[in-house]
């Protein structure tokens, strides 16, 4: 099982994004079934849709929502126990935002070690292997 973060998902949708080519390749592998067991979270969905709405507009963010909801990517839900762990991670790792901290909390809880991300902030967290570069 692997986790996919907001930037990787966002970049896959937009050719003008720095990591578009690599992100698109990852997402295409998920959609085609070549890459199985990839998950994201409700917090990542929120961040993705908010970023898309701010940068690209309401119509585009709605299209992304339709694509994500009907996709092969399983969505994990952040629960209270994850928020407690995320709070500690957020305080300890200054390069992670709070959504990133919830990603790490979920990964630790589910025993997920691999993360599709271009965010080097995750490199400071032991036991997390960042994929995609």
PDB file of C-alpha atoms in Angstrom:
ATOM      1  CA  UNK A   1       0.000   0.000   0.000  1.00  0.00           C
ATOM      2  CA  UNK A   2       1.200   3.515  -0.836  1.00  0.00           C
ATOM      3  CA  UNK A   3      -0.118   6.981  -0.003  1.00  0.00           C
ATOM      4  CA  UNK A   4      -0.436   9.809  -2.547  1.00  0.00           C
ATOM      5  CA  UNK A   5      -0.307  13.447  -1.476  1.00  0.00           C
ATOM      6  CA  UNK A   6      -2.044  16.612  -2.630  1.00  0.00           C
ATOM      7  CA  UNK A   7       0.691  18.041  -4.835  1.00  0.00           C
ATOM      8  CA  UNK A   8       1.079  14.781  -6.743  1.00  0.00           C
ATOM      9  CA  UNK A   9      -2.659  14.606  -7.417  1.00  0.00           C
ATOM     10  CA  UNK A  10      -2.925  18.303  -8.266  1.00  0.00           C
ATOM     11  CA  UNK A  11       0.055  18.200 -10.628  1.00  0.00           C
ATOM     12  CA  UNK A  12      -1.416  15.256 -12.514  1.00  0.00           C
ATOM     13  CA  UNK A  13      -4.382  17.387 -13.601  1.00  0.00           C
ATOM     14  CA  UNK A  14      -2.466  20.429 -14.893  1.00  0.00           C
ATOM     15  CA  UNK A  15       0.210  20.472 -17.607  1.00  0.00           C
ATOM     16  CA  UNK A  16       1.585  23.794 -16.335  1.00  0.00           C
ATOM     17  CA  UNK A  17       2.569  22.295 -12.962  1.00  0.00           C
ATOM     18  CA  UNK A  18       6.247  21.531 -12.309  1.00  0.00           C
ATOM     19  CA  UNK A  19       5.717  17.814 -11.613  1.00  0.00           C
ATOM     20  CA  UNK A  20       2.932  17.221 -14.141  1.00  0.00           C
ATOM     21  CA  UNK A  21       4.655  14.580 -16.265  1.00  0.00           C
ATOM     22  CA  UNK A  22       5.738  12.412 -13.319  1.00  0.00           C
ATOM     23  CA  UNK A  23       2.429  12.901 -11.487  1.00  0.00           C
ATOM     24  CA  UNK A  24       0.383  12.056 -14.573  1.00  0.00           C
ATOM     25  CA  UNK A  25       2.390   8.860 -15.031  1.00  0.00           C
ATOM     26  CA  UNK A  26       1.653   7.822 -11.418  1.00  0.00           C
ATOM     27  CA  UNK A  27      -2.063   8.622 -11.658  1.00  0.00           C
ATOM     28  CA  UNK A  28      -2.365   6.877 -15.044  1.00  0.00           C
ATOM     29  CA  UNK A  29      -0.781   3.756 -13.532  1.00  0.00           C
ATOM     30  CA  UNK A  30      -3.380   3.840 -10.744  1.00  0.00           C
ATOM     31  CA  UNK A  31      -6.294   4.355 -13.134  1.00  0.00           C
ATOM     32  CA  UNK A  32      -5.098   1.595 -15.481  1.00  0.00           C
ATOM     33  CA  UNK A  33      -4.708  -0.853 -12.598  1.00  0.00           C
ATOM     34  CA  UNK A  34      -0.937  -1.198 -13.004  1.00  0.00           C
ATOM     35  CA  UNK A  35      -0.477   0.411  -9.601  1.00  0.00           C
ATOM     36  CA  UNK A  36      -2.756  -0.977  -6.893  1.00  0.00           C
ATOM     37  CA  UNK A  37      -3.252  -0.181  -3.226  1.00  0.00           C
ATOM     38  CA  UNK A  38      -2.757   3.579  -3.471  1.00  0.00           C
ATOM     39  CA  UNK A  39      -4.662   5.609  -0.878  1.00  0.00           C
ATOM     40  CA  UNK A  40      -5.238   9.242   0.010  1.00  0.00           C
ATOM     41  CA  UNK A  41      -7.262  10.916   2.752  1.00  0.00           C
ATOM     42  CA  UNK A  42     -10.262  13.143   3.227  1.00  0.00           C
ATOM     43  CA  UNK A  43      -7.845  15.892   4.308  1.00  0.00           C
ATOM     44  CA  UNK A  44      -5.882  15.488   1.054  1.00  0.00           C
ATOM     45  CA  UNK A  45      -9.169  15.691  -0.879  1.00  0.00           C
ATOM     46  CA  UNK A  46     -10.067  18.895   0.952  1.00  0.00           C
ATOM     47  CA  UNK A  47      -6.662  20.436   0.293  1.00  0.00           C
ATOM     48  CA  UNK A  48      -6.731  19.329  -3.367  1.00  0.00           C
ATOM     49  CA  UNK A  49     -10.169  20.805  -4.052  1.00  0.00           C
ATOM     50  CA  UNK A  50      -9.402  24.031  -2.197  1.00  0.00           C
ATOM     51  CA  UNK A  51      -6.128  24.465  -4.109  1.00  0.00           C
ATOM     52  CA  UNK A  52      -7.861  23.737  -7.417  1.00  0.00           C
ATOM     53  CA  UNK A  53     -10.696  26.163  -6.686  1.00  0.00           C
ATOM     54  CA  UNK A  54      -8.309  28.967  -5.692  1.00  0.00           C
ATOM     55  CA  UNK A  55      -5.847  28.444  -8.571  1.00  0.00           C
ATOM     56  CA  UNK A  56      -8.098  27.166 -11.372  1.00  0.00           C
ATOM     57  CA  UNK A  57     -11.710  28.036 -10.498  1.00  0.00           C
ATOM     58  CA  UNK A  58     -14.946  26.385  -9.404  1.00  0.00           C
ATOM     59  CA  UNK A  59     -15.674  24.455 -12.606  1.00  0.00           C
ATOM     60  CA  UNK A  60     -12.258  22.823 -12.591  1.00  0.00           C
ATOM     61  CA  UNK A  61     -12.404  21.924  -8.901  1.00  0.00           C
ATOM     62  CA  UNK A  62     -15.823  20.336  -9.461  1.00  0.00           C
ATOM     63  CA  UNK A  63     -14.405  18.265 -12.342  1.00  0.00           C
ATOM     64  CA  UNK A  64     -11.553  17.077 -10.136  1.00  0.00           C
ATOM     65  CA  UNK A  65     -14.051  16.103  -7.451  1.00  0.00           C
ATOM     66  CA  UNK A  66     -15.993  14.000  -9.973  1.00  0.00           C
ATOM     67  CA  UNK A  67     -12.798  12.321 -11.177  1.00  0.00           C
ATOM     68  CA  UNK A  68     -11.452  11.569  -7.706  1.00  0.00           C
ATOM     69  CA  UNK A  69     -14.723  10.264  -6.248  1.00  0.00           C
ATOM     70  CA  UNK A  70     -15.072   7.788  -9.107  1.00  0.00           C
ATOM     71  CA  UNK A  71     -11.417   6.723  -9.127  1.00  0.00           C
ATOM     72  CA  UNK A  72      -9.552   3.617  -8.016  1.00  0.00           C
ATOM     73  CA  UNK A  73      -7.827   5.505  -5.203  1.00  0.00           C
ATOM     74  CA  UNK A  74      -9.170   4.534  -1.786  1.00  0.00           C
ATOM     75  CA  UNK A  75      -9.856   7.378   0.639  1.00  0.00           C
ATOM     76  CA  UNK A  76      -8.890   6.949   4.296  1.00  0.00           C
ATOM     77  CA  UNK A  77     -10.617   9.102   6.885  1.00  0.00           C
ATOM     78  CA  UNK A  78      -8.730  11.108   9.484  1.00  0.00           C
ATOM     79  CA  UNK A  79     -10.118  10.211  12.905  1.00  0.00           C
ATOM     80  CA  UNK A  80      -9.587  11.727  16.342  1.00  0.00           C
ATOM     81  CA  UNK A  81      -6.698   9.341  17.077  1.00  0.00           C
ATOM     82  CA  UNK A  82      -4.951  10.543  13.909  1.00  0.00           C
ATOM     83  CA  UNK A  83      -5.438  14.184  14.859  1.00  0.00           C
ATOM     84  CA  UNK A  84      -3.748  13.563  18.212  1.00  0.00           C
ATOM     85  CA  UNK A  85      -0.727  11.992  16.500  1.00  0.00           C
ATOM     86  CA  UNK A  86      -0.747  14.646  13.741  1.00  0.00           C
ATOM     87  CA  UNK A  87      -0.577  17.378  16.350  1.00  0.00           C
ATOM     88  CA  UNK A  88       2.681  15.945  17.706  1.00  0.00           C
ATOM     89  CA  UNK A  89       4.088  15.446  14.208  1.00  0.00           C
ATOM     90  CA  UNK A  90       3.148  19.027  13.280  1.00  0.00           C
ATOM     91  CA  UNK A  91       5.016  20.361  16.313  1.00  0.00           C
ATOM     92  CA  UNK A  92       8.095  18.226  15.653  1.00  0.00           C
ATOM     93  CA  UNK A  93       8.544  18.535  11.873  1.00  0.00           C
ATOM     94  CA  UNK A  94       8.543  22.207  10.876  1.00  0.00           C
ATOM     95  CA  UNK A  95       8.626  21.515   7.140  1.00  0.00           C
ATOM     96  CA  UNK A  96       5.244  19.746   7.227  1.00  0.00           C
ATOM     97  CA  UNK A  97       1.912  21.521   7.114  1.00  0.00           C
ATOM     98  CA  UNK A  98      -0.996  20.089   9.088  1.00  0.00           C
ATOM     99  CA  UNK A  99      -2.411  18.061   6.196  1.00  0.00           C
ATOM    100  CA  UNK A 100       1.059  16.547   5.704  1.00  0.00           C
ATOM    101  CA  UNK A 101       1.095  15.718   9.407  1.00  0.00           C
ATOM    102  CA  UNK A 102      -2.222  13.881   9.091  1.00  0.00           C
ATOM    103  CA  UNK A 103      -0.762  11.940   6.152  1.00  0.00           C
ATOM    104  CA  UNK A 104       2.124  10.774   8.344  1.00  0.00           C
ATOM    105  CA  UNK A 105      -0.277   9.895  11.183  1.00  0.00           C
ATOM    106  CA  UNK A 106      -2.401   7.779   8.825  1.00  0.00           C
ATOM    107  CA  UNK A 107       0.667   6.135   7.327  1.00  0.00           C
ATOM    108  CA  UNK A 108       1.951   5.177  10.760  1.00  0.00           C
ATOM    109  CA  UNK A 109      -1.452   3.830  11.807  1.00  0.00           C
ATOM    110  CA  UNK A 110      -1.930   1.746   8.649  1.00  0.00           C
ATOM    111  CA  UNK A 111       1.694   0.625   8.419  1.00  0.00           C
ATOM    112  CA  UNK A 112       2.231   2.427   5.108  1.00  0.00           C
ATOM    113  CA  UNK A 113       5.854   3.314   4.406  1.00  0.00           C
ATOM    114  CA  UNK A 114       5.746   4.619   0.828  1.00  0.00           C
ATOM    115  CA  UNK A 115       4.440   8.007  -0.218  1.00  0.00           C
ATOM    116  CA  UNK A 116       4.044   9.478  -3.706  1.00  0.00           C
ATOM    117  CA  UNK A 117       5.126  13.045  -3.082  1.00  0.00           C
ATOM    118  CA  UNK A 118       7.449  15.723  -4.411  1.00  0.00           C
ATOM    119  CA  UNK A 119       7.457  17.471  -1.010  1.00  0.00           C
ATOM    120  CA  UNK A 120      10.946  17.115   0.444  1.00  0.00           C
ATOM    121  CA  UNK A 121       9.577  18.020   3.875  1.00  0.00           C
ATOM    122  CA  UNK A 122       8.611  14.359   4.243  1.00  0.00           C
ATOM    123  CA  UNK A 123      12.286  13.373   4.001  1.00  0.00           C
ATOM    124  CA  UNK A 124      12.770  14.509   7.593  1.00  0.00           C
ATOM    125  CA  UNK A 125      10.324  11.877   8.866  1.00  0.00           C
ATOM    126  CA  UNK A 126      11.934   8.500   9.635  1.00  0.00           C
ATOM    127  CA  UNK A 127      10.230   5.407   8.220  1.00  0.00           C
ATOM    128  CA  UNK A 128       8.669   7.336   5.324  1.00  0.00           C
ATOM    129  CA  UNK A 129       9.987   6.500   1.848  1.00  0.00           C
ATOM    130  CA  UNK A 130       9.138   9.212  -0.649  1.00  0.00           C
ATOM    131  CA  UNK A 131       8.472   7.987  -4.192  1.00  0.00           C
ATOM    132  CA  UNK A 132       8.039   9.903  -7.406  1.00  0.00           C
ATOM    133  CA  UNK A 133      11.303  11.783  -7.838  1.00  0.00           C
TER     134      UNK A 133
END
